[in-house]
Every structure is written in structure tokens, then in C-alpha cells.
Coordinates of C-alpha atoms in Angstrom, one line a residue:
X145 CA -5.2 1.8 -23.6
X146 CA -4.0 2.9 -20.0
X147 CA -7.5 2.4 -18.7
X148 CA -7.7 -1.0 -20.2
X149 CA -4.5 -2.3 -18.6
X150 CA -5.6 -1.0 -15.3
X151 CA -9.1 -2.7 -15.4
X152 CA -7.6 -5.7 -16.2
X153 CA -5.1 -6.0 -13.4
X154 CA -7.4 -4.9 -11.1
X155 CA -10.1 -7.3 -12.3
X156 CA -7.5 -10.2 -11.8
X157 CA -6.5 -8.7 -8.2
X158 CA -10.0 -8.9 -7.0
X159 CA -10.8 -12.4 -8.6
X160 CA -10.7 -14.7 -5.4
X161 CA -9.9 -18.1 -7.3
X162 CA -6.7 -16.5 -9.3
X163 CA -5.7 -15.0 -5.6
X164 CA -5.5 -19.2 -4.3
X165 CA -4.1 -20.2 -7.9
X166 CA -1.3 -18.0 -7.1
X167 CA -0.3 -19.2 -3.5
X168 CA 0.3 -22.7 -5.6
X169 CA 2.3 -20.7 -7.9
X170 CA 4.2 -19.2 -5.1
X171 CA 7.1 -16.1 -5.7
X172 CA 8.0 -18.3 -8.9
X173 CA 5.8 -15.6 -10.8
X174 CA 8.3 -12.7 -9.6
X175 CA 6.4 -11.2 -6.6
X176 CA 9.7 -11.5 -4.4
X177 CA 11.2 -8.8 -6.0
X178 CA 8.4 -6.7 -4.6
X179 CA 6.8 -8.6 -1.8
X180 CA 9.6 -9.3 1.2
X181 CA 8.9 -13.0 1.9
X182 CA 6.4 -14.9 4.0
X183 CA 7.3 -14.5 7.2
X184 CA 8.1 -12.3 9.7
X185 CA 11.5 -13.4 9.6
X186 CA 12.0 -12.5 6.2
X187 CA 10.6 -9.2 6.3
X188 CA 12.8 -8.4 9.3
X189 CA 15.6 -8.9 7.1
X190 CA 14.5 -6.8 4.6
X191 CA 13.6 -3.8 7.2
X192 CA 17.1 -4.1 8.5
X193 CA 18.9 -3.8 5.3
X194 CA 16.8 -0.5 4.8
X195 CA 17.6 0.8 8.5
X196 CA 20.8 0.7 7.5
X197 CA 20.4 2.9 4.4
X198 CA 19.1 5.6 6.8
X199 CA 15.5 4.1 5.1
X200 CA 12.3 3.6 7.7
X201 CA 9.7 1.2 6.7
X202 CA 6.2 0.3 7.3
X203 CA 5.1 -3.0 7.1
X204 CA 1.9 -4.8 5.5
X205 CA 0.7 -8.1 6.5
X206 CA -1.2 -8.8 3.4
X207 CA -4.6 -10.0 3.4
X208 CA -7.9 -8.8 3.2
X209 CA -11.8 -9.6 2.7
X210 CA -11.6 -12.6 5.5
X211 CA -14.6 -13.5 6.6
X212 CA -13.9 -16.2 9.0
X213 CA -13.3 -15.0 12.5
X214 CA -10.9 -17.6 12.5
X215 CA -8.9 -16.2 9.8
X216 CA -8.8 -12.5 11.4
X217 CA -8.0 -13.5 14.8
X218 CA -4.1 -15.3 13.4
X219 CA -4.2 -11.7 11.2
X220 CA -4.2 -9.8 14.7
X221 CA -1.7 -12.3 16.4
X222 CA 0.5 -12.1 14.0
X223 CA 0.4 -8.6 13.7
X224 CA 1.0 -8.6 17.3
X225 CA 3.8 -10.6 17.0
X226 CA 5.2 -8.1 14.5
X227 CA 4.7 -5.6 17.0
X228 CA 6.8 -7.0 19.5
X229 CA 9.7 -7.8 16.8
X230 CA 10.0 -4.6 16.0
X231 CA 10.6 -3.8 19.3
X232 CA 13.0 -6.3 20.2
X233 CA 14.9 -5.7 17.1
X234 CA 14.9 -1.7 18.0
X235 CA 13.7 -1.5 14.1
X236 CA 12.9 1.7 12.6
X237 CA 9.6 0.5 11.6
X238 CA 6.0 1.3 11.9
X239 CA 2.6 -0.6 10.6
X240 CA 0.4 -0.9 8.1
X241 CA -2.9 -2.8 8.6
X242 CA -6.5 -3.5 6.6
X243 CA -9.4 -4.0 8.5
X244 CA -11.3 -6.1 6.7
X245 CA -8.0 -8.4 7.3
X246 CA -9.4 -7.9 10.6
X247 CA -12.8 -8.7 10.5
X248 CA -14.4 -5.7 9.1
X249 CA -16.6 -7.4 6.6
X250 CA -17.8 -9.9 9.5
X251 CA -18.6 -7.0 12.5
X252 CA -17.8 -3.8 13.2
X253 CA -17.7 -3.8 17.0
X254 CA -15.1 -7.4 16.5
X255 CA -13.0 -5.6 13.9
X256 CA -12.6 -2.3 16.4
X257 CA -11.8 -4.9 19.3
X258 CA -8.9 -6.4 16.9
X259 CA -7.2 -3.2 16.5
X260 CA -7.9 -2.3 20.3
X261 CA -5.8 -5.2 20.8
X262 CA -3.1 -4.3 18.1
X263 CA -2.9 -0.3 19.4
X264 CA -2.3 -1.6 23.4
X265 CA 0.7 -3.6 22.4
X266 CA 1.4 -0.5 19.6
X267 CA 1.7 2.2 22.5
X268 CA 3.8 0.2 24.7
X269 CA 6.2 -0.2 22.3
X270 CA 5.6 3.5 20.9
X271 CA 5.2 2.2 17.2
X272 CA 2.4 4.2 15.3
X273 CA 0.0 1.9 13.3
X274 CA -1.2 3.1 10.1
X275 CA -4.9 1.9 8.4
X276 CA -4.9 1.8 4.7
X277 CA -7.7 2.8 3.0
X278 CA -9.2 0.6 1.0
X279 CA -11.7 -0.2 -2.0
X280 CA -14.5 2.7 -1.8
X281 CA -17.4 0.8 -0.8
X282 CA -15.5 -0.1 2.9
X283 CA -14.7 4.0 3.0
X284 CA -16.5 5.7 5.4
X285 CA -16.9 2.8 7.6
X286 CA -13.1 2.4 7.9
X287 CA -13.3 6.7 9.0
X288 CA -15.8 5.6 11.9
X289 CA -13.6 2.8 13.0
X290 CA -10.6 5.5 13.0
X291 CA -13.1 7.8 14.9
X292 CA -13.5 5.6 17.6
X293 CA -10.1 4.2 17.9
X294 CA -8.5 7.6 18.0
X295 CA -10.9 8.7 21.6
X296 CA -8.7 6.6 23.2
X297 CA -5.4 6.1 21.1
X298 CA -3.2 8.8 19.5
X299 CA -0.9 7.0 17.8
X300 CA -3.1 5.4 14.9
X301 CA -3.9 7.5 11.4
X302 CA -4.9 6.3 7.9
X303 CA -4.7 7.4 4.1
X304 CA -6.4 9.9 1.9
X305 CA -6.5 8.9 -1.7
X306 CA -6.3 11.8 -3.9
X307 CA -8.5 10.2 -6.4
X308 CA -11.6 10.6 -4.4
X309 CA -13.8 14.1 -5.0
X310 CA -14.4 14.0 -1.4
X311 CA -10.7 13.8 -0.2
X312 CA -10.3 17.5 1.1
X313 CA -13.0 17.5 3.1
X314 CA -12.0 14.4 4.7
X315 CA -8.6 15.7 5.3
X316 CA -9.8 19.1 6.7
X317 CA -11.7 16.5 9.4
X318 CA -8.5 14.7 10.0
X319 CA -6.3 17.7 10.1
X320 CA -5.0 17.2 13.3
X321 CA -4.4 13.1 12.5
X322 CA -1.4 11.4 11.3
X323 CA -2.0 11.0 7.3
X324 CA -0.7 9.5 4.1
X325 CA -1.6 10.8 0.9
X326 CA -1.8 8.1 -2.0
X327 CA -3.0 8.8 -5.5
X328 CA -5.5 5.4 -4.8
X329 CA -5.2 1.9 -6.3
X330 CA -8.9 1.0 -7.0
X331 CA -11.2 1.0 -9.7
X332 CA -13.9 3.1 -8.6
X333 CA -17.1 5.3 -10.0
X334 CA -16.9 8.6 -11.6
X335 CA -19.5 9.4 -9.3
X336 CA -17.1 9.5 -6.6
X337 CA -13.8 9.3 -8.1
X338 CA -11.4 11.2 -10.9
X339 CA -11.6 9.1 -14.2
X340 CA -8.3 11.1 -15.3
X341 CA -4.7 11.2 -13.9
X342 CA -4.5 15.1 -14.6
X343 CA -7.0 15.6 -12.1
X344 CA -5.6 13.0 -9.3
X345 CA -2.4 14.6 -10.0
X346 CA -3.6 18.0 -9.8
X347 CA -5.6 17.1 -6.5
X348 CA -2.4 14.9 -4.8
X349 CA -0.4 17.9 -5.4
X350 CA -3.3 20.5 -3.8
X351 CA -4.1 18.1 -0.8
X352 CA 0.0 17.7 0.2
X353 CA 0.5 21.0 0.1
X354 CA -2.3 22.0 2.6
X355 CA -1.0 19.3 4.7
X356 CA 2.6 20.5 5.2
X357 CA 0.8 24.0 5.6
X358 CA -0.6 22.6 8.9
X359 CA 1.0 21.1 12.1
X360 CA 0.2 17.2 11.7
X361 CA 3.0 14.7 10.1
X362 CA 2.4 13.6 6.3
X363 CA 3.5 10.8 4.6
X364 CA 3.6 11.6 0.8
X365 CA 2.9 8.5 -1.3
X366 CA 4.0 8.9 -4.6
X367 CA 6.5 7.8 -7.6
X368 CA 6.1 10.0 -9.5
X369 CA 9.0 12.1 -9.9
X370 CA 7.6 15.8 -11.0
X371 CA 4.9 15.9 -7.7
X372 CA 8.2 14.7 -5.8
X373 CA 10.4 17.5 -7.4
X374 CA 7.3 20.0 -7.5
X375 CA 6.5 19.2 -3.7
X376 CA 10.3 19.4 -2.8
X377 CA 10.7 23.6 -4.1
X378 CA 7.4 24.2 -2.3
X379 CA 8.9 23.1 1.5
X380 CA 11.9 24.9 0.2
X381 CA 10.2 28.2 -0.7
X382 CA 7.8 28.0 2.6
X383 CA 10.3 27.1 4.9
X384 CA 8.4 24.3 5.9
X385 CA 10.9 21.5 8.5
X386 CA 11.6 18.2 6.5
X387 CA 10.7 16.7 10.2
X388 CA 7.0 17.5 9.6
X389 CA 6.9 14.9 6.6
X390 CA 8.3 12.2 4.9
X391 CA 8.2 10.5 1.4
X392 CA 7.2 7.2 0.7
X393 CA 7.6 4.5 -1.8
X394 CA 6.8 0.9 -2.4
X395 CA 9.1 -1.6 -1.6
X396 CA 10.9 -2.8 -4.9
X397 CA 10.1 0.5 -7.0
X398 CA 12.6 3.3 -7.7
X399 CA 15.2 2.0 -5.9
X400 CA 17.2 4.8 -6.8
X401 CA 15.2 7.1 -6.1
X402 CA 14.4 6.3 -2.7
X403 CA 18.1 6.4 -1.8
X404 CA 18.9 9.8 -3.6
X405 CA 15.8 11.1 -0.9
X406 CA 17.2 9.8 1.5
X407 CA 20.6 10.8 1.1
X408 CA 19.2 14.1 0.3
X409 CA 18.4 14.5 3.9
X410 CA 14.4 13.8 3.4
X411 CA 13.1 11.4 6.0
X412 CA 12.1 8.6 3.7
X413 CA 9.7 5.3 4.3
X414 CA 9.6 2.3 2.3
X415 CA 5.8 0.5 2.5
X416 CA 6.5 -2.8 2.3
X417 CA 4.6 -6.1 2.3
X418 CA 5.1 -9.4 3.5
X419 CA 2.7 -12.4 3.4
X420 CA 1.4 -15.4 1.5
X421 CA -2.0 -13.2 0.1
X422 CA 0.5 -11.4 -2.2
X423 CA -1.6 -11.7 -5.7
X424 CA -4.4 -8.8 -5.1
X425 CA -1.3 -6.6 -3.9
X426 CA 1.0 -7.3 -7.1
X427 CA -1.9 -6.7 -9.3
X428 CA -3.2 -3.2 -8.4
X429 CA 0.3 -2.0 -8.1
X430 CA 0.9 -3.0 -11.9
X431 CA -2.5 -1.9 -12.1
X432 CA -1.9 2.1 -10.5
X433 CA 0.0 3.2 -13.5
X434 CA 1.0 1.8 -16.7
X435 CA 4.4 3.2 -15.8
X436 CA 4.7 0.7 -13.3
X437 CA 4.7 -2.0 -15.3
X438 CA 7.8 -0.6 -17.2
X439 CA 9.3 -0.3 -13.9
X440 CA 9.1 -3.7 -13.2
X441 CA 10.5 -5.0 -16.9
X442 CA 13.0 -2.2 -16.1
X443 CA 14.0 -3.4 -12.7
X444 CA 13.9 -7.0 -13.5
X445 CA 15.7 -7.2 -16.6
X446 CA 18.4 -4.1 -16.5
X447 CA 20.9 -3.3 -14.4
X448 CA 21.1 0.5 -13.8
X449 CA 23.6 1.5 -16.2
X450 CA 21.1 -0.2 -18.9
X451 CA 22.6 -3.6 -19.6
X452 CA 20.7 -6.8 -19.9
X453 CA 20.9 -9.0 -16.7
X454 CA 21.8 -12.1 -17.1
X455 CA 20.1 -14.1 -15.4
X456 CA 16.7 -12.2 -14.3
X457 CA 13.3 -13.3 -12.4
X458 CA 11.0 -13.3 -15.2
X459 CA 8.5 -10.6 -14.0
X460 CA 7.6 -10.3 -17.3
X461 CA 7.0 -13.5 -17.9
X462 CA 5.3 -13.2 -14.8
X463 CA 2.7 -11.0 -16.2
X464 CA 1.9 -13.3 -18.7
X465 CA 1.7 -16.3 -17.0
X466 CA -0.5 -14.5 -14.5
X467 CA -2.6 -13.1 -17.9
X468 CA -2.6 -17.3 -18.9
X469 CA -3.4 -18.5 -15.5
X470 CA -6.5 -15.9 -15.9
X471 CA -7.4 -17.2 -19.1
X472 CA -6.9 -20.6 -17.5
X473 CA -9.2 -20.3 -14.7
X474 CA -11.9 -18.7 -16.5
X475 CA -11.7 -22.1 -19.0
X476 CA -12.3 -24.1 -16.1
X477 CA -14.8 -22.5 -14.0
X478 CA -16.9 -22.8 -17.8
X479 CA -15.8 -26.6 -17.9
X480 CA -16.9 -27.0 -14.5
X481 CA -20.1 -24.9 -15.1
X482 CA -21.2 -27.3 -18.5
X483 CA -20.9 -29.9 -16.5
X484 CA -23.3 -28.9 -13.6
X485 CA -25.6 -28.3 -15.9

């Protein structure tokens, strides 16, 4: 059942005409409580409020697959424009960026001359810039663009998804690179990927603990409370300095959590999005773990000593209107398609 509720979110995040259905929709469907607004006014807010709990962030500018050059060049000005926020606001607050948001799918050489762009203004303000990893097929091209930013910039890493068979070798390349380690969000091939959780588990767990072994600093992307708890007596029993990692959460998950670390004396990040091209984002995060959904009935519809809200944003209702919307679209393109023909 588990891997039937992930295909199908992840089959509606990667369906282009339920992505524009949703803009219409807007945050009515209950993406606010885990995307922080359109703008980067909104998100601002959000990063202070978190600054404030002793919280850092990173910060997503969804989007991705453009193909329009058009369409990537606003990406990389508005990223730039984030850039320079954060540094007028003194935020403590880092980036998070997708290259084929910046023209990946449309040239290489284009895509490496956005990010040249992002990574000046980046080192003048000394704020590190982060490249998510994404969908498998975009994988090794997104290490060579790395490899070619990183001759000339130092402040730029990427992700490791522990889901991949190939991920320790790639991190044994990267040892000496800023990393996060993520479990992965995708739907990918057993030929290249875990089909189980015990063994992306087993493999997060093996990969983050080489990394705080070595010298570079980690980010450890997780919810899941026993690698947390697990990872937390292994720095304890090597010794190993809380400065050389951090943990890090999404934005609207585990609340709690996230300020116990932090309290706790871990340095801890919240990853957190902002943007109108929420849908494909809210959908693979219901779509990581079947946990996740509970966490958002749980969130949206309890308060944290267990009573029922009264007044909550229907994310479960969001779930199924996003489910009808589906069937909805489907029953049109057919409509659309009979009548063609």
C-alpha cells in the first residue's frame, strides 16, 4: 500500500497540467502551511521568525523543468534578488536552487552561466548556495555542472540521496564538498535505486556517519526520529563537534522536533520553499513517506496536546480535492482527446 500512495503522489507531482490547475487553485488547497508564500517578502518573514528561534534556513525558489530561456533568466534574477535580501536583512539564511529551474534542460553551458551569476553575488555576500539533486535521469549532469562551478567557487555543494546504490561512491568524490544527505524524493529504477526503506535507511545512516567521520560540514536531512536519535549517540560516543554538522527539516514538519534540536544545542536548518510552482513540491513530500501524510492531518487538524482545532486549513481535504482535481483533469484531456478525433 505504501508504494502505491507514493506512486501516486509522485505521478500527480510530475503531471504538468495538474501543476497549472493548481496555481488557479492557489494555497486554498493547504500548501501555506508548508510552502512560505509567494514572494520574497513572505518568505523573509518566515526566515525571521525562525532566526529568532535560534533556527537557520535555506530557501527554495520552486520551479523546475523550464524550458524557455525566458523563464530561467526571472528564476536567476530573482534568486539574485534573494541573495541580496538576505544580506540586507543580516538573515541567517543560505540557498537552495534546481538547475533545470535554470536552464539545464535547455543547455548546459547557459545553465552553468546562471549559477556563475548567482555564486558572484553569493560570495560577496558570503552565503553558501546549495544544488538539490534532482530526479535521476538529470544526475550526473547536475555532478559535472558542480565540478565545474566548484574550480572556481568554494562556497557551492549539493545532495546525496541515500536511495541511490551509487551514493557512497559519489560522496567519497565529494568528500571534501559541502553535502546534504536526503533519503531521495523520486520514483526511480531498481536498477539504480533501493525499492525498500530498510535499505535507504540502513544506507542514510552508513553514508552520515562517514561524513561526520571526515572534515567537510553535513547537513543531515531527515524526519525520521530513530536515524536522528541513532546519529545523535554516535557524535556523542566519537566525540565528533556539533559545529561540523547540522540537522535539517522541512519547513512545516515536526515543528516540535525541530525546536527541541535546536534547543538542544544542535545547529539546526529549516529547508524551506517559497514560490507559485508549489504543486510538484507538496506532492513528493506527501509522496517520501506515508508517515508524512499523517503528519500533515496531524499538524493541521490537532493541536499538540491532541485536541481538535477548531477551525483548521483543510489539508486533508486538500489531498482529496487534489486526488478529484486529478481525476478531473484526466476526464478532460479524454473529452478533449474524442473530440479531436
Amino acid at each position: 500500500m505504501a508504494n502505491i500512495i507514493r506512486d501516486f503522489f509522485i505521478g500527480l507531482s510530475n503531471n504538468r497540467l495538474l501543476n497549472t490547475q493548481a496555481k488557479k487553485w492557489g494555497f486554498s488547497l493547504g500548501a501555506d502551511k508548508f510552502v512560505a508564500g509567494t514572494t520574497v517578502e513572505s518568505v523573509m518573514e518566515a526566515v525571521k521568525e525562525l532566526n529568532q528561534q535560534g533556527i537557520s534556513c535555506t530557501l527554495d525558489n520552486l520551479g523546475e523543468f523550464v524550458s524557455d530561456k525566458t523563464e530561467a533568466g526571472q528564476a536567476k534574477d530573482k534568486i539574485i534578488r534573494l541573495l541580496n535580501t538576505i544580506h540586507e536583512e543580516n538573515a541567517d539564511c543560505h540557498l537552495s536552487v534546481k538547475l533545470t529551474q535554470l536552464g539545464l534542460d535547455i543547455d548546459q553551458d547557459y545553465c552553468i552561466g546562471n549559477m556563475r551569476e548567482i555564486l558572484s553575488t553569493a560570495k560577496q555576500h558570503d552565503i553558501f548556495v546549495n544544488i538539490d539533486m534532482e530526479d535521476y535521469a538529470h544526475y550526473d549532469e547536475t555532478l559535472e555542472v558542480l565540478n565545474a562551478l566548484r574550480k572556481d567557487y568554494d562556497h557551492v555543494g549539493t545532495v546525496i540521496q541515500s536511495y541511490l546504490y551509487r551514493a557512497e561512491d559519489d560522496l567519497e568524490n565529494l568528500k571534501d564538498t559541502r553535502i546534504r544527505i536526503v533519503k531521495g524524493a523520486y520514483k526511480e529504477s531498481e536498477e539504480v535505486a533501493y525499492p525498500d526503506k530498510a535499505s535507504i535507511d540502513h544506507n542514510f545512516l552508513e553514508l552520515a556517519k562517514q561524513r561526520l567521520k571526515g572534515d567537510a560540514f553535513t547537513s543531515i536531512g531527515t524526519h525520521d526520529h530513530h536515524i536522528i536519535n541513532e546519529l545523535k549517540a554516535f557524535v556523542e560516543e566519537n566525540n565528533i563537534d556539533n559545529d561540523k554538522f547540522e540537522f535539517q527539516m522541512l519547513y512545516g514538519f515536526r515543528n516540535d522536533m525541530q525546536n527541541k534540536l535546536a534547543n538542544e544545542g544542535y545547529n539546526f536548518c529549516t529547508y524551506i520553499p517559497f514560490g507559485d510552482d508549489w504543486f510538484g513540491y507538496f506532492m513528493r513530500r506527501l509522496a517520501e513517506r506515508p508517515q508524512n501524510i499523517n503528519l500533515v492531518l496531524k499538524d493541521t487538524f490537532y493541536t499538540e496536546d491532541n485536541k481538535l482545532k477548531k477551525g483548521p486549513v483543510a489539508v486533508g481535504g486538500a489531498v482529496a480535492a487534489v486526488s478529484a482535481l486529478a481525476f478531473w483533469c484526466v476526464k478532460s484531456n479524454r473529452k478533449k482527446n474524442d473530440a479531436e478525433e
